[in-house]
Amino acid sequence: MSFSQNLWDANKALFQSTLEQPFNQELAAGTLSRERFCHYMIQDAHYLVAYGRALAVTAAKSDNAEGVVQFANAANEAVVVERSLHGGFMRDFGISAEQFAATPLTPACHHYTNFLVATAWSAPYPVTVAALLPCFWIYAEVGRDIHARSAQDNPYQAWVDTYASEEFHAAVRGVCATVDRLATDASEATRAAMYAAYRDAARLEWMFWDSAYRLDQWQGALE
């Protein structure tokens, strides 16, 4: 069994819990509130900018030219998608550029983005790639599940359809292959760190959807 498949299997219960999140269940059923969906979109756009930065740093740390191209292209795609949110879904749902700019990162988004950027800057290349993998893989598999059972006349169908992109799933397979290659030559200590980084990022994926459903925001902070 490949190293990436071992990562997946070790965290399978967490993935199942992610599938069962109320946010994802209601998104598939088309019953998710507009408020929750907009909350998610704004935080997702914030997240994608930071994710793009982490991917760019990872590209610079790559041990071969193929990795530079792989992660630089992924960084570019993250920023392109973030921009398209503003021109597409946010516009359609009445979220202005001013509203987006004035909305701070939630605790979950702040935690997740800081974890990824800090890991990209400070951790060895194999550990960094392992930390980035859950966003590719879990998002793709949650999306596949939602797309397969999306309700007829789902008001979020246009968003759901973005999950069906074969290009995205091809990117997942590419990152899995990179993780497997890096794990082959890694020390036991590095492989253990890769497991930990993947697990932490997978937990933060779960927290991101949970946060959106709860309309989470900072509590008790000084204005």
XYZ file of N, CA and C in Angstrom:
669
model
N 0.849 -1.194 0.000
C 0.000 0.000 0.000
C 0.886 1.246 0.000
N 0.496 2.262 -0.764
C 1.298 3.477 -0.856
C 1.244 4.272 0.443
N 2.224 5.147 0.624
C 2.267 5.996 1.811
C 1.039 6.905 1.865
N 0.667 7.481 0.725
C -0.489 8.382 0.720
C -1.766 7.624 1.086
N -1.904 6.370 0.626
C -3.087 5.592 0.985
C -3.092 5.272 2.469
N -1.903 5.043 3.026
C -1.819 4.843 4.476
C -2.267 6.090 5.235
N -1.874 7.269 4.736
C -2.331 8.521 5.348
C -3.852 8.594 5.339
N -4.424 8.259 4.186
C -5.885 8.322 4.045
C -6.563 7.349 5.005
N -6.078 6.110 5.018
C -6.709 5.095 5.850
C -6.587 5.417 7.340
N -5.457 6.001 7.734
C -5.260 6.344 9.138
C -6.212 7.435 9.598
N -6.739 8.189 8.655
C -7.629 9.311 8.987
C -9.022 9.130 8.389
N -9.372 7.888 8.091
C -10.644 7.620 7.417
C -11.845 8.012 8.277
N -11.762 7.761 9.581
C -12.881 8.119 10.457
C -13.110 9.626 10.460
N -12.035 10.390 10.432
C -12.151 11.846 10.377
C -12.786 12.283 9.063
N -12.409 11.632 7.962
C -13.024 11.952 6.672
C -14.522 11.649 6.701
N -14.895 10.497 7.276
C -16.318 10.160 7.339
C -17.076 11.191 8.160
N -16.459 11.645 9.251
C -17.087 12.686 10.062
C -17.235 13.978 9.276
N -16.273 14.259 8.413
C -16.345 15.455 7.570
C -17.502 15.349 6.580
N -17.660 14.170 5.973
C -18.788 13.958 5.059
C -20.126 14.192 5.764
N -20.179 13.815 7.034
C -21.435 13.880 7.778
C -21.680 15.246 8.418
N -20.783 16.183 8.187
C -20.990 17.542 8.710
C -22.338 18.097 8.233
N -23.081 18.785 9.097
C -24.340 19.395 8.654
C -24.170 20.311 7.449
N -23.061 21.036 7.396
C -22.848 21.938 6.250
C -22.870 21.140 4.950
N -22.131 20.050 4.892
C -22.038 19.291 3.656
C -23.317 18.519 3.352
N -23.988 18.030 4.383
C -25.270 17.351 4.178
C -26.315 18.310 3.611
N -26.389 19.496 4.178
C -27.388 20.464 3.729
C -27.022 21.089 2.388
N -25.723 21.220 2.108
C -25.308 21.716 0.792
C -25.763 20.747 -0.290
N -25.594 19.456 -0.068
C -26.027 18.457 -1.048
C -27.547 18.453 -1.198
N -28.259 18.638 -0.093
C -29.725 18.629 -0.127
C -30.309 19.930 -0.671
N -29.472 20.970 -0.770
C -29.953 22.263 -1.232
C -30.688 23.040 -0.170
N -30.555 22.629 1.100
C -31.276 23.276 2.194
C -30.378 24.165 3.048
N -29.105 24.250 2.705
C -28.182 25.090 3.467
C -28.635 26.548 3.389
N -28.592 27.246 4.526
C -29.045 28.637 4.515
C -28.100 29.499 3.691
N -28.668 30.523 3.088
C -27.879 31.470 2.294
C -26.804 32.124 3.167
N -27.153 32.427 4.416
C -26.210 33.068 5.327
C -24.982 32.189 5.551
N -25.214 30.897 5.761
C -24.091 29.984 5.987
C -23.243 29.834 4.721
N -23.897 29.771 3.583
C -23.148 29.620 2.332
C -22.285 30.849 2.072
N -22.822 32.026 2.297
C -22.056 33.254 2.092
C -20.896 33.343 3.083
N -21.153 32.945 4.319
C -20.092 32.917 5.333
C -18.951 32.033 4.848
N -19.307 30.869 4.333
C -18.299 29.937 3.827
C -17.536 30.530 2.640
N -18.238 31.114 1.694
C -17.577 31.670 0.512
C -16.548 32.730 0.874
N -16.907 33.613 1.784
C -15.989 34.686 2.177
C -14.740 34.091 2.819
N -14.930 33.131 3.720
C -13.772 32.525 4.379
C -12.944 31.695 3.401
N -13.600 31.047 2.464
C -12.885 30.258 1.464
C -12.003 31.156 0.600
N -12.504 32.327 0.255
C -11.701 33.264 -0.536
C -10.487 33.745 0.253
N -10.682 34.054 1.523
C -9.538 34.414 2.381
C -8.534 33.258 2.435
N -9.066 32.055 2.612
C -8.211 30.879 2.731
C -7.367 30.675 1.475
N -7.977 30.826 0.307
C -7.279 30.533 -0.942
C -6.061 31.428 -1.162
N -6.120 32.664 -0.702
C -4.956 33.548 -0.847
C -3.787 32.996 -0.028
N -4.057 32.617 1.211
C -3.002 32.062 2.065
C -2.531 30.714 1.539
N -3.459 29.909 1.056
C -3.086 28.607 0.494
C -2.174 28.792 -0.717
N -2.484 29.788 -1.536
C -1.619 30.088 -2.670
C -0.217 30.464 -2.231
N -0.105 31.231 -1.156
C 1.217 31.595 -0.627
C 1.976 30.349 -0.156
N 1.294 29.464 0.560
C 1.939 28.247 1.037
C 2.390 27.373 -0.127
N 1.577 27.291 -1.159
C 1.950 26.515 -2.344
C 3.153 27.125 -3.050
N 3.211 28.451 -3.111
C 4.342 29.121 -3.764
C 5.641 28.869 -3.013
N 5.580 28.919 -1.678
C 6.767 28.625 -0.874
C 7.192 27.171 -1.085
N 6.219 26.280 -1.156
C 6.517 24.866 -1.382
C 7.171 24.657 -2.739
N 6.702 25.378 -3.745
C 7.323 25.287 -5.071
C 8.797 25.668 -5.004
N 9.099 26.709 -4.253
C 10.487 27.171 -4.138
C 11.359 26.158 -3.408
N 10.765 25.340 -2.535
C 11.528 24.355 -1.770
C 11.647 23.012 -2.482
N 10.993 22.866 -3.608
C 10.956 21.568 -4.270
C 12.351 21.034 -4.571
N 12.467 19.721 -4.537
C 13.758 19.089 -4.794
C 13.994 18.775 -6.268
N 13.027 19.095 -7.123
C 13.246 18.914 -8.560
C 12.394 19.904 -9.348
N 12.667 20.020 -10.633
C 11.976 21.005 -11.468
C 10.495 20.690 -11.594
N 10.166 19.399 -11.617
C 8.760 19.018 -11.753
C 7.936 19.532 -10.570
N 8.529 19.478 -9.383
C 7.830 19.976 -8.204
C 7.639 21.478 -8.238
N 8.627 22.188 -8.765
C 8.487 23.643 -8.905
C 7.278 23.956 -9.771
N 7.173 23.273 -10.912
C 6.046 23.503 -11.821
C 4.735 23.082 -11.174
N 4.745 21.908 -10.528
C 3.524 21.381 -9.920
C 2.926 22.341 -8.907
N 3.735 22.825 -7.985
C 3.192 23.648 -6.911
C 3.061 25.117 -7.305
N 3.890 25.573 -8.238
C 3.696 26.933 -8.752
C 2.387 27.026 -9.530
N 2.082 25.996 -10.312
C 0.801 25.985 -11.029
C -0.370 25.918 -10.058
N -0.220 25.130 -8.995
C -1.288 25.041 -8.000
C -1.482 26.364 -7.279
N -0.379 27.076 -7.002
C -0.483 28.399 -6.372
C -1.227 29.363 -7.284
N -0.886 29.331 -8.555
C -1.571 30.191 -9.524
C -3.063 29.867 -9.574
N -3.395 28.586 -9.582
C -4.796 28.176 -9.650
C -5.560 28.624 -8.409
N -4.946 28.549 -7.235
C -5.621 28.976 -6.010
C -6.002 30.448 -6.076
N -5.091 31.280 -6.584
C -5.368 32.717 -6.679
C -6.395 32.994 -7.775
N -6.325 32.248 -8.887
C -7.308 32.414 -9.963
C -8.705 32.081 -9.449
N -8.818 30.997 -8.691
C -10.123 30.612 -8.134
C -10.606 31.661 -7.151
N -9.711 32.179 -6.322
C -10.097 33.236 -5.379
C -10.643 34.442 -6.116
N -9.992 34.848 -7.193
C -10.466 35.991 -7.981
C -11.822 35.691 -8.615
N -11.993 34.451 -9.082
C -13.254 34.107 -9.748
C -14.421 34.099 -8.770
N -14.140 33.825 -7.492
C -15.207 33.893 -6.486
C -15.804 35.292 -6.425
N -14.931 36.300 -6.518
C -15.410 37.684 -6.443
C -16.234 38.057 -7.668
N -15.788 37.606 -8.831
C -16.495 37.959 -10.056
C -17.686 37.087 -10.349
N -17.802 35.947 -9.626
C -18.876 35.011 -9.894
C -19.827 34.841 -8.737
N -19.522 33.888 -7.857
C -20.460 33.536 -6.794
C -20.724 34.692 -5.835
N -19.697 35.435 -5.461
C -19.934 36.536 -4.525
C -20.823 37.606 -5.140
N -20.570 37.906 -6.392
C -21.429 38.872 -7.076
C -22.862 38.364 -7.127
N -23.034 37.076 -7.473
C -24.374 36.506 -7.597
C -25.107 36.471 -6.265
N -24.366 36.356 -5.174
C -24.991 36.286 -3.850
C -24.954 37.632 -3.131
N -24.615 38.684 -3.850
C -24.711 40.032 -3.303
C -23.642 40.395 -2.303
N -22.486 39.754 -2.379
C -21.378 40.077 -1.476
C -20.454 41.058 -2.192
N -20.358 42.272 -1.671
C -19.544 43.297 -2.314
C -18.073 43.125 -1.949
N -17.212 43.746 -2.736
C -15.777 43.730 -2.439
C -15.507 44.371 -1.085
N -16.285 45.391 -0.757
C -16.109 46.080 0.522
C -16.507 45.169 1.691
N -17.588 44.423 1.517
C -18.019 43.502 2.570
C -16.975 42.409 2.778
N -16.451 41.890 1.681
C -15.417 40.861 1.792
C -14.192 41.399 2.525
N -13.717 42.571 2.115
C -12.504 43.136 2.703
C -12.686 43.439 4.188
N -13.911 43.762 4.586
C -14.174 44.131 5.981
C -14.433 42.925 6.877
N -14.522 41.726 6.286
C -14.809 40.517 7.069
C -13.514 39.832 7.455
N -13.198 39.761 8.744
C -11.934 39.127 9.164
C -11.995 37.617 9.035
N -10.850 37.000 9.066
C -10.784 35.549 9.106
C -11.403 35.056 10.405
N -12.158 33.975 10.322
C -12.678 33.340 11.524
C -11.542 32.641 12.260
N -11.747 32.249 13.531
C -10.693 31.511 14.222
C -10.227 30.270 13.459
N -11.172 29.513 12.884
C -10.785 28.295 12.164
C -9.970 28.626 10.923
N -10.395 29.610 10.169
C -9.671 29.998 8.955
C -8.297 30.565 9.317
N -8.259 31.377 10.360
C -6.999 31.950 10.821
C -6.026 30.845 11.241
N -6.526 29.876 12.002
C -5.701 28.768 12.477
C -5.179 27.953 11.295
N -6.070 27.615 10.378
C -5.701 26.765 9.247
C -4.678 27.454 8.344
N -4.936 28.702 7.984
C -4.024 29.395 7.072
C -2.662 29.631 7.719
N -2.650 29.964 8.997
C -1.376 30.168 9.671
C -0.596 28.858 9.804
N -1.300 27.774 10.041
C -0.648 26.469 10.093
C 0.027 26.146 8.759
N -0.672 26.356 7.659
C -0.117 26.011 6.351
C 1.063 26.904 5.981
N 0.925 28.189 6.188
C 2.011 29.111 5.825
C 3.231 28.867 6.712
N 3.005 28.686 8.011
C 4.127 28.424 8.922
C 4.822 27.111 8.577
N 4.036 26.083 8.258
C 4.624 24.799 7.880
C 5.417 24.922 6.588
N 4.862 25.642 5.619
C 5.556 25.823 4.342
C 6.910 26.504 4.531
N 6.968 27.483 5.408
C 8.218 28.212 5.643
C 9.200 27.417 6.490
N 8.721 26.666 7.468
C 9.629 26.131 8.479
C 9.922 24.642 8.378
N 9.013 23.867 7.788
C 9.172 22.413 7.794
C 9.942 21.929 6.569
N 10.529 20.738 6.639
C 11.171 20.162 5.458
C 10.152 19.960 4.335
N 10.652 19.943 3.130
C 9.786 19.838 1.953
C 8.797 18.670 2.032
N 9.193 17.443 2.397
C 8.218 16.351 2.461
C 7.080 16.618 3.445
N 7.394 17.241 4.565
C 6.376 17.529 5.575
C 5.423 18.610 5.067
N 5.963 19.591 4.391
C 5.137 20.648 3.821
C 4.136 20.086 2.818
N 4.598 19.207 1.940
C 3.697 18.624 0.937
C 2.606 17.796 1.620
N 2.964 17.055 2.664
C 1.965 16.269 3.398
C 0.913 17.170 4.043
N 1.328 18.334 4.525
C 0.381 19.269 5.138
C -0.573 19.860 4.113
N -0.112 20.006 2.874
C -0.943 20.586 1.816
C -1.911 19.572 1.217
N -1.610 18.292 1.345
C -2.403 17.261 0.681
C -3.871 17.216 1.100
N -4.231 17.348 2.394
C -5.650 17.249 2.737
C -6.546 18.246 2.021
N -6.072 19.460 1.803
C -6.915 20.431 1.105
C -7.220 19.952 -0.302
N -6.240 19.374 -0.969
C -6.492 18.798 -2.288
C -7.446 17.608 -2.188
N -7.073 16.641 -1.361
C -7.700 15.325 -1.399
C -9.061 15.299 -0.707
N -9.113 15.806 0.520
C -10.386 15.763 1.250
C -11.426 16.628 0.559
N -11.024 17.816 0.125
C -11.962 18.699 -0.583
C -12.501 18.006 -1.823
N -11.613 17.318 -2.560
C -12.047 16.645 -3.784
C -13.021 15.518 -3.487
N -12.752 14.734 -2.444
C -13.608 13.593 -2.135
C -14.932 14.026 -1.498
N -14.899 15.044 -0.673
C -16.156 15.600 -0.159
C -16.981 16.141 -1.328
N -16.291 16.834 -2.222
C -16.982 17.367 -3.393
C -17.574 16.288 -4.272
N -16.836 15.196 -4.467
C -17.345 14.086 -5.269
C -18.620 13.513 -4.650
N -18.610 13.385 -3.316
C -19.773 12.854 -2.615
C -20.970 13.791 -2.752
N -20.754 15.087 -2.566
C -21.842 16.061 -2.678
C -22.388 16.090 -4.101
N -21.488 16.083 -5.075
C -21.921 16.149 -6.473
C -22.760 14.928 -6.849
N -22.387 13.760 -6.323
C -23.078 12.527 -6.680
C -24.508 12.472 -6.138
N -24.780 13.176 -5.045
C -26.113 13.093 -4.434
C -26.807 14.448 -4.337
N -26.340 15.406 -5.102
C -26.952 16.733 -5.061
C -28.427 16.673 -5.468
N -29.262 17.373 -4.700
C -30.702 17.361 -4.946
C -31.046 18.041 -6.273
N -32.137 17.602 -6.853
C -32.633 18.248 -8.068
C -33.016 19.691 -7.744
N -32.692 20.601 -8.656
C -32.971 22.035 -8.477
C -32.264 22.607 -7.248
N -31.108 22.080 -6.947
C -30.307 22.582 -5.835
C -29.910 24.038 -6.132
N -30.239 24.979 -5.253
C -29.883 26.375 -5.517
C -28.373 26.609 -5.553
N -27.615 25.637 -5.053
C -26.149 25.746 -5.053
C -25.514 24.847 -6.114
N -26.300 24.445 -7.130
C -25.813 23.479 -8.105
C -24.587 23.984 -8.865
N -24.551 25.273 -9.179
C -23.395 25.810 -9.904
C -22.123 25.635 -9.084
N -22.236 25.854 -7.784
C -21.088 25.642 -6.900
C -20.748 24.157 -6.828
N -21.756 23.317 -6.663
C -21.552 21.877 -6.575
C -20.860 21.357 -7.830
N -21.221 21.889 -8.976
C -20.647 21.420 -10.237
C -19.146 21.682 -10.326
N -18.651 22.662 -9.573
C -17.216 22.931 -9.614
C -16.421 21.773 -9.021
N -17.077 20.963 -8.203
C -16.418 19.812 -7.605
C -16.114 18.712 -8.631
N -16.806 18.744 -9.766
C -16.722 17.632 -10.719
C -15.517 17.727 -11.644
N -14.715 18.752 -11.502
C -13.603 18.979 -12.421
C -12.591 17.841 -12.399
N -12.364 17.232 -13.545
C -11.351 16.182 -13.653
C -9.957 16.761 -13.439
N -9.756 18.026 -13.819
C -8.453 18.661 -13.618
C -8.083 18.688 -12.133
N -9.090 18.942 -11.289
C -8.815 18.991 -9.848
C -8.430 17.616 -9.321
N -9.153 16.593 -9.758
C -8.834 15.244 -9.304
C -7.479 14.784 -9.843
N -7.120 15.247 -11.030
C -5.783 14.939 -11.562
C -4.707 15.580 -10.698
N -4.979 16.794 -10.213
C -4.025 17.465 -9.319
C -3.864 16.692 -8.023
N -4.963 16.140 -7.509
C -4.899 15.322 -6.292
C -3.978 14.131 -6.511
N -4.166 13.453 -7.629
C -3.331 12.281 -7.916
C -1.858 12.687 -8.031
N -1.613 13.857 -8.583
C -0.240 14.332 -8.718
C 0.418 14.592 -7.376
N -0.319 15.205 -6.447
C 0.251 15.484 -5.122
C 0.441 14.182 -4.349
N -0.487 13.249 -4.486
C -0.314 11.940 -3.844
C 0.960 11.267 -4.349
N 1.187 11.344 -5.643
C 2.395 10.731 -6.213
C 3.650 11.392 -5.667
N 3.612 12.703 -5.493
C 4.770 13.409 -4.926
C 4.996 12.995 -3.476
N 3.928 12.911 -2.705
C 4.046 12.463 -1.314
C 4.646 11.057 -1.249
N 4.189 10.166 -2.119
C 4.697 8.800 -2.128
C 6.185 8.763 -2.476
N 6.581 9.557 -3.452
C 8.001 9.598 -3.842
C 8.863 10.116 -2.701
N 8.415 11.179 -2.058
C 9.196 11.764 -0.972
C 9.275 10.836 0.232
N 8.204 10.125 0.509
C 8.183 9.220 1.656
C 9.129 8.041 1.453
N 9.324 7.640 0.204
C 10.188 6.492 -0.085
C 11.611 6.713 0.419
N 12.111 7.923 0.255
C 13.490 8.223 0.649
C 13.599 8.913 2.006
N 12.461 9.109 2.679
C 12.473 9.856 3.940
C 12.868 8.958 5.106
N 13.410 9.582 6.133
C 13.724 8.862 7.368
C 12.428 8.550 8.122
N 12.519 7.677 9.106
C 11.344 7.370 9.920
C 10.826 8.620 10.629
N 11.740 9.458 11.086
C 11.325 10.686 11.767
C 10.576 11.610 10.816
N 11.048 11.702 9.579
C 10.362 12.560 8.607
C 9.009 11.994 8.250
N 8.923 10.678 8.071
C 7.619 10.075 7.764
C 6.640 10.286 8.916
N 7.124 10.211 10.144
C 6.250 10.469 11.291
C 5.763 11.916 11.277
N 6.645 12.832 10.912
C 6.253 14.239 10.820
C 5.259 14.456 9.683
N 5.392 13.699 8.605
C 4.431 13.784 7.500
C 3.052 13.312 7.949
N 3.008 12.217 8.695
C 1.738 11.740 9.247
C 1.095 12.818 10.120
N 1.883 13.425 10.994
C 1.347 14.434 11.912
C 0.841 15.660 11.158
N 1.590 16.093 10.144
C 1.182 17.270 9.379
C -0.111 17.004 8.613
N -0.215 15.822 8.018
C -1.448 15.468 7.306
C -2.629 15.439 8.273
N -2.434 14.793 9.431
C -3.514 14.689 10.418
C -3.974 16.066 10.892
N -3.034 16.957 11.181
C -3.403 18.292 11.652
C -4.187 19.045 10.592
N -3.748 18.956 9.343
C -4.454 19.652 8.270
C -5.841 19.048 8.048
N -5.955 17.725 8.161
C -7.262 17.083 8.009
C -8.226 17.527 9.107
N -7.711 17.671 10.313
C -8.551 18.172 11.404
C -9.011 19.602 11.129
N -8.125 20.397 10.571
C -8.467 21.789 10.264
C -9.462 21.879 9.119
N -9.408 20.925 8.180
C -10.443 20.853 7.143
C -11.808 20.653 7.805
N -11.880 19.712 8.744
C -13.129 19.462 9.461
C -13.599 20.729 10.166
N -12.673 21.408 10.833
C -13.016 22.615 11.577
C -13.526 23.723 10.666
N -13.005 23.783 9.450
C -13.392 24.857 8.526
C -14.880 24.757 8.176
N -15.331 23.550 7.838
C -16.754 23.375 7.518
C -17.628 23.549 8.765
N -17.177 23.033 9.879
C -17.925 23.191 11.124
C -18.069 24.665 11.481
N -16.997 25.420 11.309
C -17.006 26.849 11.602
C -18.018 27.585 10.731
N -18.054 27.213 9.447
C -18.990 27.874 8.533
C -20.431 27.606 8.938
N -20.720 26.380 9.319
C -22.098 26.050 9.691
C -22.518 26.796 10.953
N -21.595 26.970 11.884
C -21.902 27.657 13.141
C -21.822 29.180 13.005
N -21.488 29.664 11.822
C -21.313 31.104 11.593
C -20.339 31.670 12.616
N -19.251 30.951 12.804
C -18.310 31.264 13.866
C -17.615 32.602 13.623
N -17.278 33.265 14.702
C -16.489 34.489 14.645
C -15.764 34.647 15.979
N -14.866 35.594 16.030
C -14.121 35.819 17.260
C -15.066 36.284 18.365
N -14.865 35.735 19.561
C -15.694 36.098 20.701
C -14.835 36.756 21.774
N -15.342 37.828 22.356
C -14.694 38.437 23.492
C -13.450 39.254 23.160
N -13.207 39.499 21.863
C -12.025 40.278 21.482
C -12.285 41.752 21.693
N -11.240 42.477 22.045
C -11.364 43.910 22.201
C -11.557 44.557 20.840
N -12.447 45.504 20.749
C -12.686 46.227 19.488
C -11.593 47.241 19.259
